[in-house]
Amino acid sequence: RPVPVLAIDGPSASGKGTVAARVAQALGWHYLDSGSLYRLVALAALRAGVALEEEGRLAALAAALPASFEDGRVLLDGADVTDDIRSEACSAGASKVAALPAVRAALLDRQRDYRAAPGLVAEGRDMGSVVFPDAALKVFLTATAEARAERRYKQLMAKGMAANMQSLLKDLHERDARDAARPVAPLKKLPDAVLLDTTNLDVEQAVSFVLERVPVAD
Ligand code: C5P
């Protein structure tokens, strides 16, 4: 019997990362934050001076990405870059490199390697469509752009970072448009995915919604 996968896809800042991590913890399953891989490619490229349009060089960077995940921290070449990959430059850069087919192909096996017993909760844009099409449960987790921008605003303020609602909203719209319009692995709700709109839900409610729908192994 294949190791079960729970695929959670949705737009930026929808809260899917928080929900996916909590669900994985509750189930005792492994957790894959696939967006962090695209963010790492963007960071590695920015540091190496590789332009975000150079598909071949970016794919080579992605294939040899010296990345690891330890205790919720993200490491690149052994250095903690957990906060660096969340910068606006890496967010925008990630959605640019993610539009390149060769970069996506270079990261495919690495993502599938996370599938291990007793199960995997995988979060991103194409978990249910491309990486784990045989997922036992697919969730499309979303919220209005305004609600998402507001959450991001509060996160930044809590970290003592400068934030501007208008520019956050503009960035979100740009990234959403780029992720949904690209020819490869565009973000969209699959017919076999369950819709979870978190606009008026808190994290607990969203986590319960997902847990209630996880098929139990017999
Ligand atoms: O989820 P997160 O916002 O961290 O992802 C960063 C970017 O990586 C997204 O804007 C998207 O372009 C890309 N991405 C993707 N496919 C995934 C996960 C993320 O294209 N499975």
Short mmCIF file of C-alpha atoms and ligand atoms in Angstrom, two decimals, residues 8-14 16-17 32-39 85-86 90-99 104 107 111 123-128 131 172 175-176 178-180 182 184-187, ligand 1:
data_model
loop_
_atom_site.label_atom_id
_atom_site.label_comp_id
_atom_site.label_asym_id
_atom_site.label_seq_id
_atom_site.Cartn_x
_atom_site.Cartn_y
_atom_site.Cartn_z
CA ILE A 8 -2.61 21.18 0.56
CA ASP A 9 -2.42 23.75 -2.23
CA GLY A 10 -3.39 27.39 -2.31
CA PRO A 11 -2.29 30.98 -2.94
CA SER A 12 0.38 32.95 -1.08
CA ALA A 13 -0.21 33.92 2.53
CA SER A 14 -3.37 31.81 2.75
CA LYS A 16 -1.62 26.88 4.39
CA GLY A 17 1.89 26.61 5.85
CA LEU A 32 7.00 19.25 3.10
CA ASP A 33 6.91 23.01 2.57
CA SER A 34 7.58 22.94 -1.18
CA GLY A 35 7.55 26.74 -1.48
CA SER A 36 10.72 26.89 0.60
CA LEU A 37 12.54 25.00 -2.17
CA TYR A 38 11.60 27.65 -4.75
CA ARG A 39 12.53 30.35 -2.24
CA ILE A 85 13.95 33.18 2.34
CA ARG A 86 10.86 35.04 3.66
CA CYS A 90 12.90 35.97 -2.22
CA SER A 91 9.09 35.81 -2.35
CA ALA A 92 8.99 37.61 -5.67
CA GLY A 93 12.09 35.73 -6.92
CA ALA A 94 10.57 32.35 -5.97
CA SER A 95 7.48 32.94 -8.06
CA LYS A 96 9.68 33.92 -11.02
CA VAL A 97 11.97 30.86 -10.89
CA ALA A 98 8.91 28.67 -10.23
CA ALA A 99 7.52 29.61 -13.65
CA ARG A 104 10.32 22.62 -11.55
CA LEU A 107 12.96 19.78 -7.89
CA GLN A 111 9.95 16.58 -3.28
CA GLU A 123 1.98 22.01 0.92
CA GLY A 124 2.40 24.27 -2.14
CA ARG A 125 0.77 25.02 -5.50
CA ASP A 126 1.01 21.73 -7.41
CA MET A 127 1.12 19.07 -4.71
CA GLY A 128 -2.18 17.56 -5.81
CA VAL A 131 3.95 16.08 -7.47
CA LEU A 172 0.00 39.38 -3.48
CA ARG A 175 2.26 36.76 -7.33
CA ASP A 176 -1.21 35.21 -7.54
CA ARG A 178 1.94 34.88 -12.01
CA ASP A 179 1.25 31.56 -10.21
CA ALA A 180 -2.17 31.13 -11.83
CA ARG A 182 1.91 30.23 -15.92
CA VAL A 184 3.46 24.84 -16.12
CA ALA A 185 1.76 23.68 -12.92
CA PRO A 186 -0.50 26.73 -12.57
CA LEU A 187 -2.28 27.24 -9.27
O1 C5P B 1 4.25 28.90 -0.68
P1 C5P B 1 5.25 30.00 -0.86
O2 C5P B 1 4.64 31.37 -0.86
O3 C5P B 1 6.38 29.89 0.12
O4 C5P B 1 5.89 29.76 -2.30
C1 C5P B 1 6.75 30.69 -2.89
C2 C5P B 1 6.57 30.66 -4.39
O5 C5P B 1 7.02 29.40 -4.89
C3 C5P B 1 5.13 30.81 -4.87
O6 C5P B 1 4.79 32.14 -5.15
C4 C5P B 1 5.08 29.94 -6.13
O7 C5P B 1 5.39 30.71 -7.26
C5 C5P B 1 6.18 28.95 -5.93
N1 C5P B 1 5.69 27.61 -5.65
C6 C5P B 1 5.35 26.79 -6.70
N2 C5P B 1 4.98 25.51 -6.48
C7 C5P B 1 4.91 25.02 -5.24
C8 C5P B 1 5.23 25.84 -4.12
C9 C5P B 1 5.62 27.14 -4.37
O8 C5P B 1 5.37 27.23 -7.84
N3 C5P B 1 4.57 23.76 -5.05
#
